[in-house]
Coordinates of C-alpha atoms in Angstrom, one line a residue:
X1 CA 81.6 160.6 54.8
X2 CA 82.4 164.9 54.3
X3 CA 86.4 163.6 56.2
X4 CA 88.1 165.6 53.3
X5 CA 87.8 169.1 54.8
X6 CA 90.2 167.7 57.9
X7 CA 93.7 168.0 57.6
X8 CA 94.1 168.8 53.7
X9 CA 96.4 171.9 53.5
X10 CA 97.7 170.6 50.1
X11 CA 96.9 168.0 47.1
X12 CA 99.3 165.4 46.2
X13 CA 100.8 166.6 43.0
X14 CA 103.8 163.9 42.0
X15 CA 102.6 160.4 40.8
X16 CA 102.8 157.2 42.6
X17 CA 106.1 155.5 42.0
X18 CA 105.7 151.8 41.0
X19 CA 104.8 149.4 43.8
X20 CA 103.7 152.3 45.7
X21 CA 99.8 150.9 45.7
X22 CA 98.3 147.9 47.9
X23 CA 95.3 146.4 47.3
X24 CA 93.1 145.3 50.3
X25 CA 91.9 141.0 49.8
X26 CA 88.2 142.8 49.7
X27 CA 88.8 144.1 46.4
X28 CA 86.1 142.2 43.7
X29 CA 87.9 140.8 40.4
X30 CA 91.4 140.0 41.9
X31 CA 92.6 137.2 39.5
X32 CA 94.9 135.8 42.2
X33 CA 91.7 135.5 44.5
X34 CA 90.1 132.0 42.7
X35 CA 87.9 132.3 45.4
X36 CA 86.0 135.5 44.7
X37 CA 88.7 137.3 46.6
X38 CA 86.2 137.2 49.8
X39 CA 88.6 135.7 52.5
X40 CA 86.4 136.8 55.1
X41 CA 83.6 134.7 54.5
X42 CA 85.6 131.4 54.8
X43 CA 84.7 129.9 58.0
X44 CA 88.3 128.6 57.9
X45 CA 89.7 132.1 58.2
X46 CA 87.2 133.4 60.0
X47 CA 88.0 131.0 63.2
X48 CA 91.4 131.8 63.1
X49 CA 91.1 135.2 63.4
X50 CA 88.2 135.7 66.1
X51 CA 90.3 134.9 68.8
X52 CA 92.6 137.2 68.1
X53 CA 90.2 139.8 67.2
X54 CA 88.2 139.4 70.5
X55 CA 91.0 139.7 72.6
X56 CA 92.0 142.8 70.7
X57 CA 88.8 144.4 71.5
X58 CA 89.1 143.6 75.3
X59 CA 92.3 145.3 75.1
X60 CA 92.1 148.2 77.8
X61 CA 93.3 151.7 75.9
X62 CA 94.6 154.2 78.6
X63 CA 96.5 157.3 79.0
X64 CA 98.8 157.8 80.9
X65 CA 101.4 160.7 82.2
X66 CA 104.9 160.2 84.2
X67 CA 105.7 163.3 85.8
X68 CA 108.5 163.3 88.0
X69 CA 106.9 165.3 90.3
X70 CA 103.5 163.9 90.4
X71 CA 104.7 160.5 89.6
X72 CA 102.0 158.5 87.3
X73 CA 98.6 159.5 86.5
X74 CA 95.9 158.1 84.6
X75 CA 93.4 159.8 82.0
X76 CA 94.5 162.9 83.2
X77 CA 92.7 164.6 80.5
X78 CA 89.1 163.9 79.6
X79 CA 89.0 164.4 76.0
X80 CA 91.5 162.0 75.6
X81 CA 90.1 159.5 77.6
X82 CA 86.6 160.2 75.8
X83 CA 88.5 159.6 72.6
X84 CA 89.6 156.4 73.6
X85 CA 86.4 155.1 75.3
X86 CA 84.2 156.4 72.1
X87 CA 86.2 157.1 68.7
X88 CA 83.2 158.3 67.1
X89 CA 79.6 158.6 67.4
X90 CA 79.1 155.1 65.6
X91 CA 81.0 152.7 67.7
X92 CA 82.7 152.1 70.7
X93 CA 86.7 151.5 71.8
X94 CA 86.3 148.0 71.6
X95 CA 84.0 147.8 68.6
X96 CA 86.5 150.0 66.4
X97 CA 89.6 148.0 67.9
X98 CA 87.8 144.9 66.6
X99 CA 87.0 146.2 63.4
X100 CA 90.6 147.3 62.7
X101 CA 92.3 143.9 63.8
X102 CA 90.0 142.2 61.9
X103 CA 91.2 144.2 58.6
X104 CA 94.8 144.2 60.1
X105 CA 94.7 139.9 60.0
X106 CA 92.9 139.8 56.8
X107 CA 95.6 143.1 54.7
X108 CA 98.1 143.0 57.1
X109 CA 97.4 146.9 56.9
X110 CA 94.3 149.2 58.7
X111 CA 94.0 152.2 59.1
X112 CA 92.3 154.7 61.3
X113 CA 91.7 158.5 60.5
X114 CA 92.2 161.0 62.6
X115 CA 89.4 164.0 62.8
X116 CA 91.4 167.1 64.8
X117 CA 89.2 170.5 66.1
X118 CA 90.4 173.7 65.2
X119 CA 93.5 173.5 67.6
X120 CA 94.7 170.2 66.1
X121 CA 93.6 168.3 69.2
X122 CA 91.9 164.7 68.8
X123 CA 88.4 164.6 68.3
X124 CA 87.1 161.4 66.9
X125 CA 88.9 158.0 64.8
X126 CA 87.1 156.5 62.2
X127 CA 88.6 153.2 60.6
X128 CA 89.2 153.5 56.8
X129 CA 86.9 151.6 54.9
X130 CA 89.5 151.3 51.7
X131 CA 89.6 148.3 48.8
X132 CA 93.3 149.8 48.4
X133 CA 95.7 152.3 49.3
X134 CA 98.1 154.1 47.8
X135 CA 101.3 155.8 49.3
X136 CA 101.7 159.8 47.7
X137 CA 104.6 162.4 48.3
X138 CA 104.2 165.7 47.2
X139 CA 106.5 168.8 45.8
X140 CA 108.2 169.1 49.6
X141 CA 108.1 165.6 50.1
X142 CA 104.8 165.0 52.5
X143 CA 103.3 161.3 52.4
X144 CA 99.6 161.3 51.7
X145 CA 97.6 158.1 51.9
X146 CA 95.3 158.2 49.3
X147 CA 92.5 155.1 49.8
X148 CA 89.5 154.2 47.4
X149 CA 86.0 153.2 48.3
X150 CA 84.1 150.4 48.2
X151 CA 81.3 153.0 46.4
X152 CA 84.3 154.1 43.7
X153 CA 84.8 157.2 45.6
X154 CA 88.3 158.3 46.9
X155 CA 90.0 160.2 50.0
X156 CA 93.6 161.8 50.2
X157 CA 95.0 162.6 53.8
X158 CA 98.2 163.1 55.1
X159 CA 100.1 160.2 56.8
X160 CA 100.4 162.4 60.0
X161 CA 96.7 162.2 60.6
X162 CA 96.3 158.4 59.9
X163 CA 97.2 155.5 62.3
X164 CA 98.3 152.4 60.0
X165 CA 98.8 149.6 62.1
X166 CA 101.1 146.6 60.1
X167 CA 102.8 143.3 59.9
X168 CA 104.3 141.1 57.7
X169 CA 106.3 144.5 57.4
X170 CA 109.1 143.5 54.4
X171 CA 110.3 144.9 51.5
X172 CA 108.0 148.0 51.2
X173 CA 108.8 151.3 53.3
X174 CA 105.2 152.0 54.3
X175 CA 103.0 148.6 53.9
X176 CA 102.7 145.2 55.3
X177 CA 102.9 142.5 52.5
X178 CA 99.6 141.2 51.8
X179 CA 98.7 137.7 52.5
X180 CA 97.0 137.1 49.4
X181 CA 100.1 135.3 47.5
X182 CA 100.7 133.3 50.7
X183 CA 97.3 132.1 51.3
X184 CA 95.5 131.8 47.5
X185 CA 96.4 128.3 47.1
X186 CA 96.1 126.8 50.7
X187 CA 92.0 128.3 50.0
X188 CA 91.8 127.0 46.7
X189 CA 92.3 123.5 48.3
X190 CA 90.0 124.1 50.6
X191 CA 87.5 125.5 48.4
X192 CA 88.4 122.5 46.0
X193 CA 87.5 120.0 48.7
X194 CA 84.7 121.8 49.3
X195 CA 82.8 121.6 46.3
X196 CA 83.8 117.8 45.6
X197 CA 82.3 117.1 48.8
X198 CA 78.8 118.7 48.2
X199 CA 78.8 117.3 44.4
X200 CA 79.3 113.9 45.9
X201 CA 76.4 114.2 48.4
X202 CA 74.5 115.2 45.6
X203 CA 75.1 112.9 43.6
X204 CA 74.6 109.7 46.5
X205 CA 71.2 110.4 46.5
X206 CA 70.3 109.4 42.8
X207 CA 69.9 106.1 42.7
X208 CA 71.0 105.7 38.6
X209 CA 69.8 102.3 37.0
X210 CA 70.4 100.6 33.4
X211 CA 67.7 98.6 31.8
X212 CA 69.7 96.6 28.8
X213 CA 67.1 95.7 26.2
X214 CA 67.9 91.9 24.8
X215 CA 65.6 93.4 21.5
X216 CA 65.6 96.0 19.1
X217 CA 63.6 98.4 19.9
X218 CA 62.0 102.1 18.6
X219 CA 63.7 104.3 20.8
X220 CA 59.4 105.7 21.8
X221 CA 59.5 102.4 22.8
X222 CA 62.4 102.4 24.8
X223 CA 61.4 105.3 26.7
X224 CA 57.5 104.0 27.5
X225 CA 59.3 101.1 28.8
X226 CA 61.4 103.0 31.3
X227 CA 59.2 105.1 32.3
X228 CA 56.8 102.4 33.5
X229 CA 59.5 100.7 35.5
X230 CA 60.2 104.0 37.2
X231 CA 56.4 104.2 37.8
X232 CA 56.4 101.0 38.9
X233 CA 59.1 100.4 41.0
X234 CA 61.0 103.7 42.0
X235 CA 58.4 105.6 43.1
X236 CA 58.0 106.2 46.5
X237 CA 53.8 105.7 46.0
X238 CA 53.7 102.6 44.5
X239 CA 53.0 99.1 46.5
X240 CA 56.7 97.3 44.7
X241 CA 58.5 100.5 45.4
X242 CA 62.0 98.9 47.2
X243 CA 61.3 95.7 44.6
X244 CA 62.2 95.5 40.9
X245 CA 61.5 93.0 38.3
X246 CA 62.3 92.1 34.6
X247 CA 60.9 89.7 32.1
X248 CA 63.9 88.1 29.4
X249 CA 63.8 90.8 27.2
X250 CA 65.6 93.6 29.6
X251 CA 68.3 93.6 31.8
X252 CA 68.0 95.7 34.5
X253 CA 71.9 97.0 36.0
X254 CA 72.4 99.3 38.8
X255 CA 75.3 102.0 38.3
X256 CA 76.7 103.4 41.7
X257 CA 77.8 106.4 41.4
X258 CA 82.1 106.9 41.6
X259 CA 82.7 110.5 43.1
X260 CA 86.0 111.4 44.1
X261 CA 86.5 112.8 47.7
X262 CA 89.2 113.7 49.4
X263 CA 90.7 111.7 52.6
X264 CA 90.2 113.4 56.0
X265 CA 94.3 113.5 56.4
X266 CA 94.4 115.5 53.3
X267 CA 91.8 117.9 54.3
X268 CA 93.2 118.5 58.1
X269 CA 96.6 118.8 56.4
X270 CA 95.7 122.0 54.8
X271 CA 93.8 123.3 57.7
X272 CA 96.1 122.7 60.0
X273 CA 98.7 124.6 57.0
X274 CA 96.1 127.5 57.4
X275 CA 95.7 127.1 61.1
X276 CA 99.9 127.7 61.1
X277 CA 100.0 130.6 58.8
X278 CA 97.3 132.5 61.4
X279 CA 99.7 131.1 64.5
X280 CA 96.3 129.7 65.7
X281 CA 95.7 125.6 66.3
X282 CA 92.5 123.9 67.3
X283 CA 92.6 124.1 70.8
X284 CA 92.4 128.3 70.3
X285 CA 89.8 128.2 67.7
X286 CA 87.5 125.7 69.5
X287 CA 88.0 127.5 73.0
X288 CA 89.8 124.2 74.3
X289 CA 93.0 125.7 75.6
X290 CA 94.6 125.4 78.6
X291 CA 96.2 128.1 80.9
X292 CA 99.5 127.7 79.7
X293 CA 98.3 127.0 75.8
X294 CA 96.6 130.7 76.3
X295 CA 99.6 132.1 77.8
X296 CA 102.0 131.1 74.8
X297 CA 99.3 132.4 72.5
X298 CA 99.1 135.5 74.0
X299 CA 102.6 136.2 74.1
X300 CA 102.8 135.3 70.3
X301 CA 100.0 137.2 68.9
X302 CA 97.7 139.5 71.3
X303 CA 101.3 141.1 73.2
X304 CA 103.0 142.4 69.7
X305 CA 99.4 144.0 68.8
X306 CA 98.8 145.6 72.2
X307 CA 102.3 146.9 71.4
X308 CA 101.7 148.4 68.6
X309 CA 98.4 149.8 69.1
X310 CA 99.8 151.3 71.8
X311 CA 102.6 152.8 70.1
X312 CA 101.0 153.9 67.1
X313 CA 98.5 155.6 69.4
X314 CA 100.7 157.6 70.7
X315 CA 102.6 158.9 67.7
X316 CA 99.7 160.0 66.3
X317 CA 97.4 161.2 68.8
X318 CA 100.2 163.3 71.0
X319 CA 102.9 165.6 69.5
X320 CA 106.3 165.5 70.4
X321 CA 106.6 168.0 73.0
X322 CA 103.7 166.3 74.6
X323 CA 105.4 163.3 74.4
X324 CA 108.4 164.5 76.1
X325 CA 106.2 165.6 79.0
X326 CA 105.3 161.6 79.5
X327 CA 102.1 161.7 77.4
X328 CA 101.6 158.0 76.3
X329 CA 99.0 155.7 75.1
X330 CA 98.6 152.1 76.6
X331 CA 96.1 149.1 75.5
X332 CA 96.4 146.9 78.4
X333 CA 95.7 143.2 78.8
X334 CA 94.8 141.4 82.0
X335 CA 96.0 138.1 80.6
X336 CA 95.3 136.7 84.4
X337 CA 91.3 136.6 83.6
X338 CA 92.2 133.3 81.5
X339 CA 94.0 131.9 84.2
X340 CA 92.6 129.0 86.7
X341 CA 90.9 130.0 90.1
X342 CA 93.4 128.5 91.6
X343 CA 96.0 130.9 90.2
X344 CA 93.8 133.8 90.6
X345 CA 93.5 133.3 94.0
X346 CA 97.1 132.6 94.9
X347 CA 97.3 136.5 93.9
X348 CA 96.1 137.2 97.6
X349 CA 99.6 137.0 98.4
X350 CA 100.6 140.0 96.5
X351 CA 97.7 142.0 98.3
X352 CA 99.0 141.0 101.8
X353 CA 101.9 142.0 100.9
X354 CA 101.2 145.6 98.8
X355 CA 102.3 144.7 95.5
X356 CA 98.4 144.7 94.2
X357 CA 95.7 146.4 95.3
X358 CA 92.7 144.3 97.1
X359 CA 90.5 146.0 93.6
X360 CA 93.3 145.3 91.2
X361 CA 92.9 141.9 92.9
X362 CA 88.9 141.7 93.1
X363 CA 89.2 142.9 89.2
X364 CA 91.3 139.6 88.2
X365 CA 88.4 137.5 89.7
X366 CA 85.3 139.2 88.2
X367 CA 84.5 141.0 90.7
X368 CA 83.5 144.7 91.9
X369 CA 85.8 147.1 93.5
X370 CA 84.7 148.1 96.7
X371 CA 85.4 151.2 98.9
X372 CA 88.9 151.9 100.1
X373 CA 90.0 149.1 97.9
X374 CA 92.4 151.0 95.7
X375 CA 94.9 151.6 99.1
X376 CA 97.4 149.1 99.3
X377 CA 97.6 146.6 102.1
X378 CA 100.6 145.1 104.2
X379 CA 99.9 142.2 107.0
X380 CA 101.7 143.2 110.2
X381 CA 104.0 140.3 110.0
X382 CA 105.7 141.9 106.2
X383 CA 106.0 145.1 108.0
X384 CA 109.7 144.1 109.9
X385 CA 111.9 145.7 106.9
X386 CA 110.4 149.2 107.3
X387 CA 109.9 149.1 111.1
X388 CA 113.7 147.9 111.3
X389 CA 114.9 150.7 109.0
X390 CA 113.0 153.3 111.0
X391 CA 114.7 152.3 114.3
X392 CA 118.1 152.0 112.7
X393 CA 117.9 155.8 111.7
X394 CA 116.9 156.7 115.7
X395 CA 119.8 154.8 117.0
X396 CA 122.4 157.2 118.4
X397 CA 125.5 157.1 121.4
X398 CA 122.5 157.3 124.1
X399 CA 120.0 155.0 123.1
X400 CA 121.9 152.4 120.9
X401 CA 121.7 149.6 123.6
X402 CA 117.2 150.4 123.8
X403 CA 117.2 150.1 120.3
X404 CA 119.0 146.7 119.9
X405 CA 116.7 145.2 122.1
X406 CA 113.4 146.8 120.5
X407 CA 115.2 145.6 116.9
X408 CA 115.9 142.3 118.5
X409 CA 112.2 141.6 120.0
X410 CA 110.4 142.6 116.7
X411 CA 112.5 140.4 114.7
X412 CA 111.9 137.4 117.2
X413 CA 108.2 138.4 116.9
X414 CA 108.7 138.2 112.9
X415 CA 110.3 134.7 113.0
X416 CA 108.0 133.5 115.4
X417 CA 104.8 134.5 113.4
X418 CA 106.6 133.0 110.3
X419 CA 107.4 129.3 112.1
X420 CA 103.4 128.9 112.7
X421 CA 101.5 127.5 109.9
X422 CA 98.2 125.6 110.1
X423 CA 98.7 125.4 113.9
X424 CA 101.8 123.4 113.5
X425 CA 105.6 124.0 114.1
X426 CA 107.6 124.5 110.5
X427 CA 111.0 124.7 112.1
X428 CA 112.6 121.5 111.9
X429 CA 114.8 122.2 114.7
X430 CA 111.8 121.6 117.1
X431 CA 113.2 123.4 119.7
X432 CA 110.1 126.0 120.6
X433 CA 107.9 125.0 123.0
X434 CA 104.3 123.9 121.4

């Protein structure tokens, strides 16, 4: 794709150390993959990672700038907003997030190449479709990553121009641990069970018969009698199909196929182990979850990845000076989209008190924004604290009696408004006239 022309001021010269190379699960011919290394072709694995991949694709990346004087601004730079929404000419931000997250789930490593302009500003982002990655250091100690592609070519780029997502980060300094060793035995069991079931189904469609002749016959006579038996009794075109007869010269015996098929409990336990490996369960996979079950899955799987996406994007897309001025990338996830309708309606109370704008609430209930909906609003009976505070600032020796009387009236009105609900007195004392 012509990426070598960017960001490569120096060729790495040092040979890689032992153990500094990782192989992705898409590598063809890896001996440790008894299922031919095609992990993504397993329906169980794909079902396990699909909910997480789609949820990460729904994350909304935003450029946030926190300034001491101007406060917080969202997407202040147009170039960064376009980069997050349209990372390259071939995919949208959601598509790239899903592609990269799929690689992260399958390999525990995922890479995004940053293509910069002549001034060093990022202008395009590309997922790296590699089958292996190797860490290389040059004489100056700069870190490079050498990628091997499926077409046999390779590319080497500075690590500072690579957004590297990783998980199961343990022994290696650069890469996450591959899930291949942990999954290989379980995938072999699943493959063996599937093959056994297919073989049993094929064998069950074959009716096997044994003709035992009581007299000695030549081989051609044996074959002739067997052919006649098949033609007369086992062919659907004959009138005698379904009923067989034999004289005293032959005994007819039906042989039932005895194929071993693992019971359902063994299969379910193996699938459950794979679910546990990917930290999911049947309800998440089949979209049968409740609100609380999805929230638990979100906090365990989606939220950590959202934090990692934001931090790695911030580190690689902004210089240290830019980060010092409050620039960062966040991947927002509206987990309330999965809340029940009653829960969503309950957030109306936050709108009344100014904690949430009307448009923010409308987004939760999948409604389009309205004009003026970005301004917070407050109910009149929730303005007491501010009103009392302003009056308190105005009090002095001359007006203290009048101000105190005004404060008392405001508090009385607020108390009266708060004690009535649905036309009924909520005060247990019941000493107010209805």
